[in-house]
Amino acid sequence: MNIKNICCIGAGYVGGPTMAVIAKQCPNIKVTIVDINEARIAAWNSNNFDALPVFEPGLAEIVKETRGRNLFFSTDVNKAIDEAEMIFISVNTPTKTYGKGKGMAADLKYIELCARQIAQVAKEDKIVVEKSTLPVRTASAIKSILDNTGNGVQFQILSNPEFLAEGTAVQDLLFPDRVLIGGDTATNEGQKAVQSLVEIYTNWIPKAQVLTTNLWSSELSKLTANAFLAQRVSSINAMSEICEKTGADVREVSKAIGMDSRIGSKFLNASVGFGGSCFQKDILNLVYIAKSYGLDEVADYWEQVIIMNEHQKNRFSDNIVKTLYNTVSGKNIAFLGWAFKKDTNDTRESPAIKVADNLLNEQALISVFDPKVVEERIYADLEYLNSRDPQENRTLLSVKKDQYQACHNVHAVAILTEWDVFKTYDWQKIYNGMQKPAFIFDGRGVLDKTLMETIGFTYYKIGSGN
Ligand SMILES: NC(=O)C1=CN([C@@H]2O[C@H](COP(=O)(O)OP(=O)(O)OC[C@H]3O[C@@H](n4cnc5c(N)ncnc54)[C@H](O)[C@@H]3O)[C@@H](O)[C@H]2O)C=CC1
Ligand SMILES: O=C(O)[C@H]1O[C@H](OP(=O)(O)OP(=O)(O)OC[C@H]2O[C@@H](n3ccc(=O)[nH]c3=O)[C@H](O)[C@@H]2O)[C@H](O)[C@@H](O)[C@@H]1O
């Protein structure tokens, strides 16, 4: 089946970039991205390309090229569903904050609402594609909702999880390691639906990299990939603590083990902890699934990845307090970076939030500078934790327009995100403006130790034992 009209429900970090790249690579397909969030759609439609809702290198150029040609953003969800032959569901699937599975299971209410809306609106056969990350076997729940409308419309469900990482989304979408498509292997219709999605991707991706599986393998592979990636970060972070006690350097250890081709060199950067909207959520979801099948040892094994990550964030703030003579009350600490990684404005589950919260509990005064994150986002992140009165957050923490303002007169600088630009700052100037002794706590290992110590800083680098 030659697809000509696609719709994507959810104009977020995944829906926006993913569909923009499909529109770019398939000029003959009309792609409409819909969302109930009017402000988000207005921002996608804005002519201020610096203010698109998602900042990703290269994305604004693609939106400029395709928007109005074959890429459209709209709040008219029903119309887009009605017109599309293939509907991607790319809505959020956060950790449940209520009821059964609270704090662990994925909240599928947005997915279910989409399925019900598709069921209600569709008058012709449709292919429904799970783009969101979902618990294994969700496709059967979606199918059950869609098949019980009684209007005779036939639906095929595909699983097509997204593996892009933020900050490199466009490159990841243009040159993915693989694309995964799961479908119904038992019927011809199921396999035809799989092929129609394969045909879309093979417009720019070599066929050998488009992998097809059954639905459940596809759904579970996404959770598995994120669990393995997060596990690597927790594993190297665990080693970073041993390095600090023993005089080893975690960067040397990473290099040494990464040269073993069985281990590989990627994803071995020790850090103040992993963040992002998905690693924690997806592992918690995996833990919940394992528990629900009575697989307690499996659940405990994966839960340890999260426990280690929490420990890494807490030990970073504990170390700041301990080094600053066991109290930070009334002391000024600059945060460079708030995003959960470089090259994104996304702050979801950023380790900076937890580290700030810990230090605010100790009555520190924090000034933050991040090249891409806006002030209100930072306050919203803190307010979400509900640790103190929102006004108190605004009194204790201020957001600065540049790095020199943020670091002026502070006792310590903490680096929370690995923005490349931090390396280019005039660190002598920063040192001159600070209280002495001047401390740097480099939670991402981005600065040069020798240079910092020559300037006069007392410099702590995560995972460095000397
Ligand atoms: N953020 C990332 O880098 C990645 C995320 N994922 C997965 O993709 C999914 C989406 O994630 P994000 O794009 O980050 O979420 P997001 O929160 O940025 O975007 C989701 C959008 O869906 C909209 N939405 C929710 N319910 C809707 C409905 N019924 N009708 C219309 N719009 C609706 C929301 O208003 C929101 O704009 C999640 O399952 C996530 O786990 C997968 C790979 C990467
Ligand atoms: O499902 C998702 O949402 C996505 O989750 C991650 O992508 P993302 O969270 O955008 O970014 P990563 O590059 O994976 O970084 C996640 C966190 O781990 C940290 N990290 C990563 C690598 C590393 O070596 N060390 C480290 O601390 C990063 O700083 C960041 O806080 C996966 O890499 C994507 O494949 C997946 O699609």
PDB file of N, CA and C in Angstrom, residues 83-146:
ATOM      1  N   GLU A  83      -8.530  12.048   7.638  1.00  0.00           N
ATOM      2  CA  GLU A  83      -7.884  12.086   6.320  1.00  0.00           C
ATOM      3  C   GLU A  83      -6.722  11.106   6.165  1.00  0.00           C
ATOM      4  N   ALA A  84      -6.122  10.681   7.293  1.00  0.00           N
ATOM      5  CA  ALA A  84      -4.881   9.903   7.198  1.00  0.00           C
ATOM      6  C   ALA A  84      -5.133   8.420   6.951  1.00  0.00           C
ATOM      7  N   GLU A  85      -4.198   7.806   6.200  1.00  0.00           N
ATOM      8  CA  GLU A  85      -4.252   6.340   6.052  1.00  0.00           C
ATOM      9  C   GLU A  85      -3.454   5.676   7.167  1.00  0.00           C
ATOM     10  N   MET A  86      -2.461   6.421   7.651  1.00  0.00           N
ATOM     11  CA  MET A  86      -1.600   5.879   8.709  1.00  0.00           C
ATOM     12  C   MET A  86      -1.513   6.910   9.831  1.00  0.00           C
ATOM     13  N   ILE A  87      -1.769   6.464  11.070  1.00  0.00           N
ATOM     14  CA  ILE A  87      -1.784   7.400  12.204  1.00  0.00           C
ATOM     15  C   ILE A  87      -0.729   6.977  13.221  1.00  0.00           C
ATOM     16  N   PHE A  88       0.238   7.842  13.453  1.00  0.00           N
ATOM     17  CA  PHE A  88       1.243   7.589  14.488  1.00  0.00           C
ATOM     18  C   PHE A  88       0.722   8.149  15.807  1.00  0.00           C
ATOM     19  N   ILE A  89       0.887   7.375  16.869  1.00  0.00           N
ATOM     20  CA  ILE A  89       0.567   7.901  18.200  1.00  0.00           C
ATOM     21  C   ILE A  89       1.892   8.189  18.893  1.00  0.00           C
ATOM     22  N   SER A  90       2.122   9.484  19.167  1.00  0.00           N
ATOM     23  CA  SER A  90       3.402   9.882  19.757  1.00  0.00           C
ATOM     24  C   SER A  90       3.165  10.764  20.971  1.00  0.00           C
ATOM     25  N   VAL A  91       2.207  10.343  21.780  1.00  0.00           N
ATOM     26  CA  VAL A  91       1.877  11.133  22.973  1.00  0.00           C
ATOM     27  C   VAL A  91       2.736  10.668  24.146  1.00  0.00           C
ATOM     28  N   ASN A  92       2.712  11.456  25.200  1.00  0.00           N
ATOM     29  CA  ASN A  92       3.535  11.145  26.375  1.00  0.00           C
ATOM     30  C   ASN A  92       2.996   9.945  27.147  1.00  0.00           C
ATOM     31  N   THR A  93       3.911   9.198  27.726  1.00  0.00           N
ATOM     32  CA  THR A  93       3.556   8.001  28.508  1.00  0.00           C
ATOM     33  C   THR A  93       4.319   8.058  29.840  1.00  0.00           C
ATOM     34  N   PRO A  94       3.988   9.063  30.666  1.00  0.00           N
ATOM     35  CA  PRO A  94       4.790   9.276  31.889  1.00  0.00           C
ATOM     36  C   PRO A  94       4.555   8.189  32.928  1.00  0.00           C
ATOM     37  N   THR A  95       5.380   8.205  33.956  1.00  0.00           N
ATOM     38  CA  THR A  95       5.170   7.289  35.077  1.00  0.00           C
ATOM     39  C   THR A  95       3.875   7.677  35.786  1.00  0.00           C
ATOM     40  N   LYS A  96       3.095   6.676  36.173  1.00  0.00           N
ATOM     41  CA  LYS A  96       1.818   6.944  36.854  1.00  0.00           C
ATOM     42  C   LYS A  96       2.046   7.661  38.187  1.00  0.00           C
ATOM     43  N   THR A  97       1.224   8.650  38.469  1.00  0.00           N
ATOM     44  CA  THR A  97       1.388   9.375  39.736  1.00  0.00           C
ATOM     45  C   THR A  97       0.227   9.099  40.696  1.00  0.00           C
ATOM     46  N   TYR A  98      -0.566   8.093  40.384  1.00  0.00           N
ATOM     47  CA  TYR A  98      -1.754   7.801  41.194  1.00  0.00           C
ATOM     48  C   TYR A  98      -2.087   6.315  41.049  1.00  0.00           C
ATOM     49  N   GLY A  99      -2.889   5.827  41.963  1.00  0.00           N
ATOM     50  CA  GLY A  99      -3.510   4.494  41.840  1.00  0.00           C
ATOM     51  C   GLY A  99      -2.534   3.337  41.763  1.00  0.00           C
ATOM     52  N   LYS A 100      -3.018   2.245  41.175  1.00  0.00           N
ATOM     53  CA  LYS A 100      -2.219   1.019  41.070  1.00  0.00           C
ATOM     54  C   LYS A 100      -1.004   1.266  40.157  1.00  0.00           C
ATOM     55  N   GLY A 101       0.164   0.865  40.638  1.00  0.00           N
ATOM     56  CA  GLY A 101       1.375   1.089  39.837  1.00  0.00           C
ATOM     57  C   GLY A 101       1.951   2.483  39.978  1.00  0.00           C
ATOM     58  N   LYS A 102       1.414   3.285  40.929  1.00  0.00           N
ATOM     59  CA  LYS A 102       1.906   4.655  41.148  1.00  0.00           C
ATOM     60  C   LYS A 102       3.430   4.656  41.316  1.00  0.00           C
ATOM     61  N   GLY A 103       4.091   5.557  40.610  1.00  0.00           N
ATOM     62  CA  GLY A 103       5.550   5.673  40.738  1.00  0.00           C
ATOM     63  C   GLY A 103       6.327   4.625  39.958  1.00  0.00           C
ATOM     64  N   MET A 104       5.644   3.732  39.260  1.00  0.00           N
ATOM     65  CA  MET A 104       6.344   2.655  38.543  1.00  0.00           C
ATOM     66  C   MET A 104       5.796   2.466  37.107  1.00  0.00           C
ATOM     67  N   ALA A 105       4.517   2.157  37.031  1.00  0.00           N
ATOM     68  CA  ALA A 105       3.925   1.782  35.739  1.00  0.00           C
ATOM     69  C   ALA A 105       3.823   3.004  34.821  1.00  0.00           C
ATOM     70  N   ALA A 106       3.755   2.752  33.520  1.00  0.00           N
ATOM     71  CA  ALA A 106       3.526   3.848  32.566  1.00  0.00           C
ATOM     72  C   ALA A 106       2.043   4.218  32.610  1.00  0.00           C
ATOM     73  N   ASP A 107       1.788   5.517  32.588  1.00  0.00           N
ATOM     74  CA  ASP A 107       0.410   5.992  32.558  1.00  0.00           C
ATOM     75  C   ASP A 107      -0.043   5.997  31.093  1.00  0.00           C
ATOM     76  N   LEU A 108      -1.000   5.126  30.796  1.00  0.00           N
ATOM     77  CA  LEU A 108      -1.405   4.966  29.390  1.00  0.00           C
ATOM     78  C   LEU A 108      -2.695   5.708  29.057  1.00  0.00           C
ATOM     79  N   LYS A 109      -3.080   6.655  29.951  1.00  0.00           N
ATOM     80  CA  LYS A 109      -4.380   7.303  29.704  1.00  0.00           C
ATOM     81  C   LYS A 109      -4.376   8.115  28.404  1.00  0.00           C
ATOM     82  N   TYR A 110      -3.225   8.734  28.066  1.00  0.00           N
ATOM     83  CA  TYR A 110      -3.194   9.544  26.827  1.00  0.00           C
ATOM     84  C   TYR A 110      -3.263   8.636  25.591  1.00  0.00           C
ATOM     85  N   ILE A 111      -2.629   7.471  25.707  1.00  0.00           N
ATOM     86  CA  ILE A 111      -2.669   6.488  24.612  1.00  0.00           C
ATOM     87  C   ILE A 111      -4.108   6.011  24.407  1.00  0.00           C
ATOM     88  N   GLU A 112      -4.749   5.699  25.525  1.00  0.00           N
ATOM     89  CA  GLU A 112      -6.117   5.182  25.416  1.00  0.00           C
ATOM     90  C   GLU A 112      -7.056   6.235  24.819  1.00  0.00           C
ATOM     91  N   LEU A 113      -6.859   7.505  25.236  1.00  0.00           N
ATOM     92  CA  LEU A 113      -7.703   8.576  24.678  1.00  0.00           C
ATOM     93  C   LEU A 113      -7.526   8.668  23.165  1.00  0.00           C
ATOM     94  N   CYS A 114      -6.262   8.523  22.711  1.00  0.00           N
ATOM     95  CA  CYS A 114      -6.005   8.569  21.263  1.00  0.00           C
ATOM     96  C   CYS A 114      -6.728   7.412  20.566  1.00  0.00           C
ATOM     97  N   ALA A 115      -6.597   6.220  21.147  1.00  0.00           N
ATOM     98  CA  ALA A 115      -7.227   5.043  20.523  1.00  0.00           C
ATOM     99  C   ALA A 115      -8.740   5.246  20.431  1.00  0.00           C
ATOM    100  N   ARG A 116      -9.323   5.787  21.491  1.00  0.00           N
ATOM    101  CA  ARG A 116     -10.782   5.991  21.487  1.00  0.00           C
ATOM    102  C   ARG A 116     -11.184   7.043  20.447  1.00  0.00           C
ATOM    103  N   GLN A 117     -10.343   8.082  20.338  1.00  0.00           N
ATOM    104  CA  GLN A 117     -10.660   9.129  19.365  1.00  0.00           C
ATOM    105  C   GLN A 117     -10.539   8.584  17.934  1.00  0.00           C
ATOM    106  N   ILE A 118      -9.517   7.778  17.700  1.00  0.00           N
ATOM    107  CA  ILE A 118      -9.360   7.183  16.360  1.00  0.00           C
ATOM    108  C   ILE A 118     -10.575   6.290  16.062  1.00  0.00           C
ATOM    109  N   ALA A 119     -10.956   5.493  17.066  1.00  0.00           N
ATOM    110  CA  ALA A 119     -12.084   4.572  16.887  1.00  0.00           C
ATOM    111  C   ALA A 119     -13.364   5.338  16.546  1.00  0.00           C
ATOM    112  N   GLN A 120     -13.517   6.481  17.194  1.00  0.00           N
ATOM    113  CA  GLN A 120     -14.741   7.262  17.011  1.00  0.00           C
ATOM    114  C   GLN A 120     -14.784   7.942  15.640  1.00  0.00           C
ATOM    115  N   VAL A 121     -13.618   8.430  15.202  1.00  0.00           N
ATOM    116  CA  VAL A 121     -13.585   9.275  13.997  1.00  0.00           C
ATOM    117  C   VAL A 121     -13.448   8.463  12.705  1.00  0.00           C
ATOM    118  N   ALA A 122     -12.698   7.344  12.764  1.00  0.00           N
ATOM    119  CA  ALA A 122     -12.325   6.644  11.529  1.00  0.00           C
ATOM    120  C   ALA A 122     -13.539   6.079  10.797  1.00  0.00           C
ATOM    121  N   LYS A 123     -13.580   6.362   9.497  1.00  0.00           N
ATOM    122  CA  LYS A 123     -14.660   5.799   8.684  1.00  0.00           C
ATOM    123  C   LYS A 123     -14.109   4.806   7.655  1.00  0.00           C
ATOM    124  N   GLU A 124     -12.778   4.843   7.501  1.00  0.00           N
ATOM    125  CA  GLU A 124     -12.127   3.908   6.563  1.00  0.00           C
ATOM    126  C   GLU A 124     -11.025   3.168   7.290  1.00  0.00           C
ATOM    127  N   ASP A 125     -10.525   2.081   6.684  1.00  0.00           N
ATOM    128  CA  ASP A 125      -9.477   1.285   7.324  1.00  0.00           C
ATOM    129  C   ASP A 125      -8.228   2.138   7.578  1.00  0.00           C
ATOM    130  N   LYS A 126      -7.573   1.877   8.699  1.00  0.00           N
ATOM    131  CA  LYS A 126      -6.400   2.684   9.071  1.00  0.00           C
ATOM    132  C   LYS A 126      -5.298   1.783   9.626  1.00  0.00           C
ATOM    133  N   ILE A 127      -4.076   2.269   9.448  1.00  0.00           N
ATOM    134  CA  ILE A 127      -2.934   1.650  10.134  1.00  0.00           C
ATOM    135  C   ILE A 127      -2.572   2.557  11.305  1.00  0.00           C
ATOM    136  N   VAL A 128      -2.552   2.001  12.497  1.00  0.00           N
ATOM    137  CA  VAL A 128      -2.222   2.788  13.687  1.00  0.00           C
ATOM    138  C   VAL A 128      -0.831   2.367  14.163  1.00  0.00           C
ATOM    139  N   VAL A 129       0.053   3.341  14.309  1.00  0.00           N
ATOM    140  CA  VAL A 129       1.449   3.034  14.632  1.00  0.00           C
ATOM    141  C   VAL A 129       1.780   3.542  16.028  1.00  0.00           C
ATOM    142  N   GLU A 130       2.229   2.643  16.893  1.00  0.00           N
ATOM    143  CA  GLU A 130       2.698   3.060  18.217  1.00  0.00           C
ATOM    144  C   GLU A 130       4.086   3.653  18.048  1.00  0.00           C
ATOM    145  N   LYS A 131       4.218   4.966  18.244  1.00  0.00           N
ATOM    146  CA  LYS A 131       5.528   5.617  18.223  1.00  0.00           C
ATOM    147  C   LYS A 131       5.980   5.854  19.662  1.00  0.00           C
ATOM    148  N   SER A 132       5.026   6.109  20.550  1.00  0.00           N
ATOM    149  CA  SER A 132       5.360   6.268  21.960  1.00  0.00           C
ATOM    150  C   SER A 132       6.005   4.991  22.489  1.00  0.00           C
ATOM    151  N   THR A 133       6.771   5.126  23.559  1.00  0.00           N
ATOM    152  CA  THR A 133       7.344   3.957  24.233  1.00  0.00           C
ATOM    153  C   THR A 133       6.281   3.357  25.145  1.00  0.00           C
ATOM    154  N   LEU A 134       6.022   2.063  24.970  1.00  0.00           N
ATOM    155  CA  LEU A 134       4.874   1.459  25.666  1.00  0.00           C
ATOM    156  C   LEU A 134       5.245   0.140  26.323  1.00  0.00           C
ATOM    157  N   PRO A 135       4.519  -0.215  27.375  1.00  0.00           N
ATOM    158  CA  PRO A 135       4.743  -1.533  27.972  1.00  0.00           C
ATOM    159  C   PRO A 135       4.465  -2.629  26.951  1.00  0.00           C
ATOM    160  N   VAL A 136       5.212  -3.730  27.059  1.00  0.00           N
ATOM    161  CA  VAL A 136       4.971  -4.827  26.134  1.00  0.00           C
ATOM    162  C   VAL A 136       3.527  -5.330  26.284  1.00  0.00           C
ATOM    163  N   ARG A 137       2.899  -5.539  25.175  1.00  0.00           N
ATOM    164  CA  ARG A 137       1.519  -6.002  24.997  1.00  0.00           C
ATOM    165  C   ARG A 137       0.480  -4.879  24.966  1.00  0.00           C
ATOM    166  N   THR A 138       0.942  -3.629  24.907  1.00  0.00           N
ATOM    167  CA  THR A 138      -0.024  -2.532  24.796  1.00  0.00           C
ATOM    168  C   THR A 138      -0.819  -2.612  23.501  1.00  0.00           C
ATOM    169  N   ALA A 139      -0.170  -3.106  22.438  1.00  0.00           N
ATOM    170  CA  ALA A 139      -0.871  -3.170  21.146  1.00  0.00           C
ATOM    171  C   ALA A 139      -2.175  -3.955  21.256  1.00  0.00           C
ATOM    172  N   SER A 140      -2.200  -4.949  22.138  1.00  0.00           N
ATOM    173  CA  SER A 140      -3.439  -5.732  22.233  1.00  0.00           C
ATOM    174  C   SER A 140      -4.546  -4.901  22.880  1.00  0.00           C
ATOM    175  N   ALA A 141      -4.186  -4.015  23.813  1.00  0.00           N
ATOM    176  CA  ALA A 141      -5.199  -3.147  24.426  1.00  0.00           C
ATOM    177  C   ALA A 141      -5.716  -2.136  23.394  1.00  0.00           C
ATOM    178  N   ILE A 142      -4.782  -1.577  22.614  1.00  0.00           N
ATOM    179  CA  ILE A 142      -5.201  -0.604  21.581  1.00  0.00           C
ATOM    180  C   ILE A 142      -6.131  -1.287  20.583  1.00  0.00           C
ATOM    181  N   LYS A 143      -5.749  -2.497  20.187  1.00  0.00           N
ATOM    182  CA  LYS A 143      -6.547  -3.227  19.196  1.00  0.00           C
ATOM    183  C   LYS A 143      -7.948  -3.502  19.731  1.00  0.00           C
ATOM    184  N   SER A 144      -8.001  -3.852  21.015  1.00  0.00           N
ATOM    185  CA  SER A 144      -9.296  -4.169  21.606  1.00  0.00           C
ATOM    186  C   SER A 144     -10.212  -2.941  21.591  1.00  0.00           C
ATOM    187  N   ILE A 145      -9.651  -1.768  21.893  1.00  0.00           N
ATOM    188  CA  ILE A 145     -10.460  -0.536  21.855  1.00  0.00           C
ATOM    189  C   ILE A 145     -10.908  -0.254  20.418  1.00  0.00           C
ATOM    190  N   LEU A 146      -9.979  -0.370  19.487  1.00  0.00           N
ATOM    191  CA  LEU A 146     -10.296  -0.032  18.093  1.00  0.00           C
ATOM    192  C   LEU A 146     -11.298  -1.010  17.473  1.00  0.00           C
TER     193      LEU A 146
END
